[in-house]
Amino acid sequence: MAQFASPIAAEIAEIGRQDFQRYLETYKPIEQKTIATLDDSTVEASMDAAVGDAMRSRSALERMRGRYGTRVSAEQQAGENRRNSLSGALGVMTAGNNALLADRDNRNQTLASLVNYGQGMNDLAMNTFNSAAGMESARNAQNAANYAAYQQAKAQHRSGLISSAVSLGTTAAMIMA
Amino acid sequence: MSSGPKKPKVIQASAAEKAAHKLAQDQRRNYISTFRPLEDMYAAEAGQDFTGRLVGQTTSGAMRASTGSLQAAALGAAPVDTAALAADITRGGVGARATARRMTEDSLLSALGVGNGIATAGASSLSSAGRYQTEAAIANGRAAIAKDQADASWKEALVGGVAGLAGAYGTYKYLSGAAAPAAQAPVVVPQMSLNTAMSPGALSPLDVALGRRRQTPMF
């Protein structure tokens, strides 16, 4: 019996498989990498930087005073140290808080994008499911129709055989009589 | 006399179908050779960390901007709050870190957009291919059923024909066998009553009906 092949459909299927394989190999790791960024934090680096920046500024001032020959009294120095200490602590806290807020903003943006991306993936999956279910439904409908046709043909065949047997039997009886 | 059904011609691909197929193959090859490497490059570069570069650039700029203030303060004898001056530098660094993080994550998300497009195209291709192949399988199944029905119909016709011929032969035999005794009937009845041990009254109705053929004259 003639079987009609569909080579272009097979080609499309192969392309689809290749594309999906490429997505898995190349882009799935990026998904994981992007999700991992949600745990990133710049708070510690920012607070460390605040401490370092304050120390460097202090060192720069000391170098400049030495270069310019400026002198401060011990009392002034004590006051300056106290003020710098408080400002430095405030600067570290400010840096930490600002970094925290910036992180949260970034995290929310990334999270929102990932959620949208995930919904797109889910939509895609459901569309593919729908497509597969449509194929299954069409196949089942055809299988049911084929089965019904088979049953009908079988009944018709049996009926024909019985009819023929009766006819042959009658003929045989007539000949024997 | 009627001729049998003609074998259907296989529907050949139209010129447009062939052209569309060829065009699709060419476009696919062009995409693979030209744009896929760019996509791969984009994916490879996604997620690069620019924190060091951006923070260095921002803080060095802020340092340069604060140098004048620091110089003026160093020349004076008043106490200087260097930590407050450093806060501007730190603020710049915090902003730079946030910007760098945003750049990294945006580049990852953009790459994911490309990946999503590829996955969508793949799924769409598989769905289409599945639909076409299911339709083809269904059509092939229908063709198989039609062939089976035709075969069964042919066999039934053959058996029916044989039975018909046999019936016709039987009828012929019956009629030709019944013709001769019918002509002898007026003669046979007295012979039977005279030459057999069985009287007509002992015969069953079936024997009476068929008796003339079943009773072979003894002479």
Coordinates of C-alpha atoms in Angstrom, one line a residue:
Chain A
M1 CA 0.0 0.0 0.0
A2 CA 1.2 3.5 -0.7
Q3 CA 2.6 5.3 2.2
F4 CA 2.9 9.1 1.7
A5 CA 5.9 10.5 3.5
S6 CA 6.3 14.1 4.6
P7 CA 10.0 14.8 4.3
I8 CA 9.6 18.6 4.8
A9 CA 7.8 18.0 8.1
A10 CA 10.6 15.7 9.1
E11 CA 13.1 18.4 8.2
I12 CA 11.1 20.9 10.3
A13 CA 11.1 18.5 13.2
E14 CA 14.8 18.1 13.0
I15 CA 15.3 21.9 12.9
G16 CA 13.1 22.2 15.9
R17 CA 15.1 19.6 17.8
Q18 CA 18.3 21.3 16.9
D19 CA 17.0 24.7 18.0
F20 CA 15.8 23.3 21.3
Q21 CA 19.0 21.5 21.9
R22 CA 20.9 24.7 21.3
Y23 CA 18.7 26.5 23.7
L24 CA 19.4 23.8 26.3
E25 CA 23.2 23.9 25.7
T26 CA 23.7 27.7 25.4
Y27 CA 20.9 29.5 27.1
K28 CA 19.9 27.2 29.9
P29 CA 23.2 28.0 31.7
I30 CA 22.5 31.7 31.3
E31 CA 19.1 31.2 33.0
Q32 CA 20.9 29.7 35.9
K33 CA 23.5 32.5 35.9
T34 CA 20.8 35.1 35.8
I35 CA 18.9 33.5 38.7
A36 CA 22.2 33.3 40.7
T37 CA 22.6 37.1 40.4
L38 CA 19.5 37.5 42.6
D39 CA 21.8 36.5 45.5
D40 CA 24.5 39.0 44.6
S41 CA 25.1 41.9 47.0
T42 CA 27.3 45.0 46.7
V43 CA 26.7 45.9 50.4
E44 CA 29.9 44.5 51.7
A45 CA 32.1 45.8 48.9
S46 CA 30.5 49.3 49.3
M47 CA 31.1 49.3 53.1
D48 CA 34.7 48.2 52.6
A49 CA 35.1 50.8 50.0
A50 CA 33.8 53.5 52.4
V51 CA 36.4 52.5 55.0
G52 CA 39.2 52.5 52.3
D53 CA 38.0 55.8 50.8
A54 CA 38.1 57.5 54.2
M55 CA 41.5 56.2 55.0
R56 CA 42.9 57.3 51.6
S57 CA 41.4 60.8 52.1
R58 CA 43.0 61.0 55.5
S59 CA 46.3 59.9 54.2
A60 CA 46.1 62.4 51.3
L61 CA 45.4 65.2 53.8
E62 CA 48.4 64.1 55.9
R63 CA 50.6 64.1 52.9
M64 CA 49.4 67.5 51.8
R65 CA 49.9 69.0 55.3
G66 CA 53.4 67.6 55.3
R67 CA 54.1 69.0 51.8
Y68 CA 52.7 72.4 52.7
G69 CA 54.2 72.5 56.2
T70 CA 50.8 73.0 57.9
R71 CA 50.7 72.1 61.5
V72 CA 47.7 71.4 63.7
S73 CA 47.6 71.4 67.5
A74 CA 47.1 68.2 69.5
E75 CA 43.7 69.4 70.5
Q76 CA 42.7 70.1 66.9
Q77 CA 44.1 66.7 65.9
A78 CA 42.0 65.0 68.6
G79 CA 38.9 66.9 67.5
E80 CA 39.6 66.1 63.9
N81 CA 40.1 62.4 64.7
R82 CA 36.8 62.2 66.6
R83 CA 34.9 63.9 63.9
N84 CA 36.5 61.7 61.2
S85 CA 35.7 58.6 63.2
L86 CA 32.0 59.6 63.5
S87 CA 31.9 60.7 59.8
G88 CA 33.7 57.6 58.8
A89 CA 31.2 55.3 60.6
L90 CA 28.3 57.3 59.1
G91 CA 29.9 57.0 55.7
V92 CA 30.2 53.2 56.0
M93 CA 26.6 52.9 57.2
T94 CA 25.4 55.2 54.4
A95 CA 27.4 53.2 51.8
G96 CA 25.9 50.0 53.1
N97 CA 22.3 51.4 53.1
N98 CA 22.7 52.9 49.6
A99 CA 24.1 49.7 48.3
L100 CA 21.3 47.7 49.9
L101 CA 18.7 49.9 48.2
A102 CA 20.4 49.8 44.9
D103 CA 20.7 46.0 45.2
R104 CA 17.1 45.7 46.0
D105 CA 16.1 47.8 43.0
N106 CA 18.3 45.8 40.7
R107 CA 17.1 42.5 42.2
N108 CA 13.5 43.5 41.7
Q109 CA 14.1 44.5 38.1
T110 CA 15.9 41.2 37.4
L111 CA 13.3 39.2 39.3
A112 CA 10.4 40.9 37.4
S113 CA 12.1 40.1 34.1
L114 CA 12.8 36.5 35.1
V115 CA 9.2 36.1 36.2
N116 CA 8.0 37.4 32.8
Y117 CA 10.5 35.2 31.1
G118 CA 9.2 32.2 33.1
Q119 CA 5.6 33.0 32.2
G120 CA 6.6 33.1 28.6
M121 CA 8.3 29.7 29.0
N122 CA 5.1 28.4 30.6
D123 CA 2.9 29.9 27.8
L124 CA 5.2 28.2 25.3
A125 CA 5.0 24.9 27.1
M126 CA 1.2 25.1 27.3
N127 CA 1.0 26.0 23.6
T128 CA 3.1 23.0 22.8
F129 CA 1.0 20.8 25.1
N130 CA -2.1 22.1 23.3
S131 CA -0.6 21.3 20.0
A132 CA 0.3 17.8 21.2
A133 CA -3.2 17.3 22.6
G134 CA -4.7 18.4 19.4
M135 CA -2.6 15.8 17.5
E136 CA -3.6 13.2 20.1
S137 CA -7.2 14.1 19.7
A138 CA -7.1 13.9 15.9
R139 CA -5.3 10.6 16.1
N140 CA -7.8 9.2 18.6
A141 CA -10.7 10.3 16.5
Q142 CA -9.3 8.6 13.5
N143 CA -8.4 5.5 15.5
A144 CA -12.0 5.4 16.7
A145 CA -13.4 5.9 13.2
N146 CA -11.0 3.2 11.9
Y147 CA -12.1 0.8 14.6
A148 CA -15.8 1.4 13.9
A149 CA -15.2 0.9 10.2
Y150 CA -13.3 -2.3 11.0
Q151 CA -16.2 -3.6 13.2
Q152 CA -18.7 -2.7 10.5
A153 CA -16.6 -4.4 7.8
K154 CA -16.1 -7.4 10.0
A155 CA -19.9 -7.7 10.5
Q156 CA -20.5 -7.2 6.8
H157 CA -18.0 -9.8 6.0
R158 CA -19.4 -12.4 8.4
S159 CA -22.9 -11.7 7.1
G160 CA -21.7 -12.2 3.6
L161 CA -20.0 -15.5 4.5
I162 CA -23.1 -16.8 6.3
S163 CA -25.3 -15.8 3.3
S164 CA -22.9 -17.5 0.9
A165 CA -22.8 -20.6 3.1
V166 CA -26.5 -20.8 3.3
S167 CA -26.7 -20.4 -0.5
L168 CA -24.1 -23.1 -1.0
G169 CA -25.8 -25.4 1.5
T170 CA -29.1 -25.0 -0.2
T171 CA -27.6 -25.7 -3.5
A172 CA -25.8 -28.8 -2.1
A173 CA -29.1 -30.0 -0.6
M174 CA -30.8 -29.5 -4.0
I175 CA -28.1 -31.4 -5.8
M176 CA -28.1 -34.3 -3.2
A177 CA -31.8 -34.6 -3.3
Chain B
M1 CA -18.1 -3.0 -21.0
S2 CA -16.8 -0.6 -18.3
S3 CA -13.2 -0.2 -17.6
G4 CA -11.8 -0.4 -14.0
P5 CA -11.0 2.6 -11.9
K6 CA -7.9 4.5 -12.8
K7 CA -5.0 4.5 -10.4
P8 CA -5.0 8.1 -8.9
K9 CA -2.1 10.2 -9.9
V10 CA 0.3 11.2 -7.1
I11 CA -0.1 14.9 -6.6
Q12 CA 3.3 16.4 -7.3
A13 CA 4.9 19.3 -5.5
S14 CA 4.0 22.6 -7.2
A15 CA 6.7 25.0 -8.4
A16 CA 5.7 27.3 -5.6
E17 CA 6.0 24.6 -2.9
K18 CA 9.4 23.7 -4.2
A19 CA 10.5 27.3 -4.3
A20 CA 9.2 27.9 -0.8
H21 CA 11.1 24.9 0.5
K22 CA 14.3 26.0 -1.3
L23 CA 13.9 29.5 0.0
A24 CA 13.3 28.3 3.5
Q25 CA 16.4 26.1 3.3
D26 CA 18.5 29.0 2.0
Q27 CA 17.2 31.4 4.7
R28 CA 18.0 28.8 7.4
R29 CA 21.5 28.3 6.0
N30 CA 22.0 32.1 6.0
Y31 CA 20.8 32.4 9.5
I32 CA 23.1 29.6 10.7
S33 CA 26.2 30.9 8.9
T34 CA 25.7 34.6 9.5
F35 CA 23.6 35.3 12.6
R36 CA 24.1 32.2 14.7
P37 CA 27.8 33.1 15.4
L38 CA 26.6 36.6 16.5
E39 CA 24.1 35.0 18.8
D40 CA 26.8 32.8 20.2
M41 CA 29.1 35.8 20.7
Y42 CA 26.3 37.7 22.4
A43 CA 25.6 34.7 24.7
A44 CA 29.3 34.3 25.5
E45 CA 29.6 38.0 26.4
A46 CA 26.4 38.1 28.5
G47 CA 27.0 38.6 32.2
Q48 CA 30.4 40.2 32.0
D49 CA 31.3 42.1 35.1
F50 CA 32.2 45.8 34.6
T51 CA 32.3 46.6 38.3
G52 CA 36.1 47.2 38.5
R53 CA 36.1 49.4 35.4
L54 CA 33.1 51.5 36.4
V55 CA 34.0 51.9 40.1
G56 CA 37.6 52.8 39.2
Q57 CA 36.5 55.4 36.7
T58 CA 33.9 56.9 39.0
T59 CA 36.0 57.0 42.2
S60 CA 39.0 58.4 40.4
G61 CA 36.9 61.1 39.0
A62 CA 35.4 61.9 42.4
M63 CA 38.9 61.9 43.9
R64 CA 40.1 64.4 41.4
A65 CA 37.1 66.5 42.1
S66 CA 37.7 66.5 45.8
T67 CA 41.5 67.1 45.6
G68 CA 41.0 70.9 45.4
S69 CA 38.9 70.9 48.6
L70 CA 41.4 68.7 50.3
Q71 CA 44.2 71.0 49.3
A72 CA 42.4 74.0 50.6
A73 CA 41.7 72.2 53.8
A74 CA 45.4 71.2 54.1
L75 CA 46.5 74.7 53.8
G76 CA 44.2 75.9 56.6
A77 CA 44.7 75.2 60.2
A78 CA 41.1 74.1 60.9
P79 CA 40.2 70.5 61.6
V80 CA 39.2 68.7 58.4
D81 CA 36.5 66.0 58.1
T82 CA 38.2 63.8 55.5
A83 CA 35.6 61.1 55.9
A84 CA 32.9 63.5 54.8
L85 CA 35.0 64.3 51.7
A86 CA 35.5 60.6 51.1
A87 CA 31.7 60.0 51.3
D88 CA 31.3 61.6 47.9
I89 CA 33.9 59.2 46.5
T90 CA 32.1 56.3 48.2
R91 CA 28.7 57.4 47.0
G92 CA 30.1 57.4 43.4
G93 CA 31.5 53.9 43.9
V94 CA 28.2 52.6 45.3
G95 CA 26.4 54.0 42.3
A96 CA 29.0 52.6 39.9
R97 CA 28.6 49.1 41.5
A98 CA 24.8 49.3 41.1
T99 CA 25.2 50.4 37.5
A100 CA 27.6 47.6 36.8
R101 CA 25.3 45.1 38.3
R102 CA 22.4 46.4 36.3
M103 CA 24.5 46.2 33.1
T104 CA 25.5 42.6 33.9
E105 CA 22.0 41.5 34.6
D106 CA 20.5 43.3 31.7
S107 CA 22.9 41.6 29.4
L108 CA 22.0 38.3 30.8
L109 CA 18.3 39.0 30.4
S110 CA 18.8 40.2 26.8
A111 CA 20.6 36.9 26.1
L112 CA 17.7 35.1 27.7
G113 CA 15.4 36.9 25.3
V114 CA 17.4 35.5 22.4
G115 CA 17.3 32.0 24.0
N116 CA 13.6 32.4 24.5
G117 CA 13.2 33.2 20.8
I118 CA 15.2 30.1 19.9
A119 CA 13.2 27.9 22.2
T120 CA 10.0 29.3 20.9
A121 CA 11.0 28.7 17.3
G122 CA 12.1 25.2 18.2
A123 CA 8.8 24.4 20.0
S124 CA 6.8 25.9 17.1
S125 CA 8.7 23.9 14.6
L126 CA 8.1 20.7 16.5
S127 CA 4.4 21.5 16.9
S128 CA 4.0 22.1 13.2
A129 CA 6.0 19.1 12.3
G130 CA 4.0 17.0 14.7
R131 CA 0.7 18.2 13.3
Y132 CA 1.8 17.6 9.7
Q133 CA 3.1 14.1 10.5
T134 CA 0.0 13.2 12.5
E135 CA -2.1 14.4 9.6
A136 CA 0.0 12.3 7.3
A137 CA -0.3 9.3 9.6
I138 CA -4.0 9.7 9.7
A139 CA -4.2 10.0 5.9
N140 CA -2.1 6.9 5.6
G141 CA -4.4 5.1 8.1
R142 CA -7.4 6.1 6.1
A143 CA -5.8 4.8 2.9
A144 CA -5.1 1.5 4.7
I145 CA -8.7 1.3 5.8
A146 CA -9.9 2.0 2.3
K147 CA -7.7 -0.7 0.9
D148 CA -8.8 -3.2 3.5
Q149 CA -12.5 -2.4 2.7
A150 CA -11.8 -2.8 -1.0
D151 CA -10.1 -6.1 -0.4
A152 CA -12.9 -7.4 1.8
S153 CA -15.5 -6.2 -0.7
W154 CA -13.7 -8.0 -3.5
K155 CA -13.5 -11.2 -1.5
E156 CA -17.2 -11.0 -0.6
A157 CA -18.0 -10.4 -4.2
L158 CA -15.9 -13.5 -5.2
V159 CA -17.6 -15.7 -2.6
G160 CA -21.0 -14.3 -3.5
G161 CA -20.3 -15.0 -7.2
V162 CA -19.2 -18.6 -6.5
A163 CA -22.3 -19.1 -4.4
G164 CA -24.4 -17.6 -7.2
L165 CA -22.9 -19.9 -9.8
A166 CA -23.3 -22.9 -7.5
G167 CA -26.9 -21.9 -6.9
A168 CA -27.5 -21.6 -10.6
Y169 CA -25.9 -25.0 -11.2
G170 CA -28.0 -26.5 -8.5
T171 CA -31.2 -25.0 -9.9
Y172 CA -30.3 -26.3 -13.3
K173 CA -29.6 -29.8 -11.9
Y174 CA -32.8 -29.7 -9.9
L175 CA -34.9 -28.7 -12.8
S176 CA -33.3 -31.1 -15.2
G177 CA -33.7 -33.9 -12.7
A178 CA -37.4 -33.1 -12.0
A179 CA -38.4 -32.9 -15.7
A180 CA -38.3 -36.6 -16.6
P181 CA -40.3 -38.1 -13.7
A182 CA -43.0 -35.4 -14.2
A183 CA -43.7 -36.8 -17.6
Q184 CA -43.9 -40.4 -16.3
A185 CA -46.1 -39.6 -13.4
P186 CA -49.4 -41.0 -14.6
V187 CA -47.6 -44.2 -15.4
V188 CA -45.5 -44.6 -12.3
V189 CA -48.2 -44.4 -9.8
P190 CA -50.0 -47.6 -10.8
Q191 CA -46.6 -49.3 -11.3
M192 CA -45.5 -48.4 -7.8
S193 CA -48.7 -49.6 -6.3
L194 CA -48.4 -52.9 -8.2
N195 CA -44.7 -53.6 -7.9
T196 CA -43.5 -52.5 -4.5
A197 CA -44.2 -54.0 -1.2
M198 CA -45.1 -50.6 0.1
S199 CA -48.6 -49.3 -0.4
P200 CA -49.1 -45.7 -1.2
G201 CA -50.9 -45.3 2.1
A202 CA -47.6 -46.0 4.0
L203 CA -45.7 -43.2 2.4
S204 CA -44.9 -40.1 4.3
P205 CA -46.0 -36.7 2.8
L206 CA -42.4 -36.0 1.9
D207 CA -42.1 -39.4 0.2
V208 CA -45.3 -38.7 -1.6
A209 CA -43.9 -35.3 -2.7
L210 CA -40.6 -36.6 -3.8
G211 CA -41.5 -40.2 -4.4
R212 CA -41.7 -40.2 -8.1
R213 CA -38.0 -39.3 -8.3
R214 CA -36.9 -41.5 -5.5
Q215 CA -38.8 -44.6 -6.7
T216 CA -36.8 -46.1 -9.4
P217 CA -39.0 -48.2 -11.6
M218 CA -38.2 -51.9 -11.2
F219 CA -38.7 -52.6 -14.8

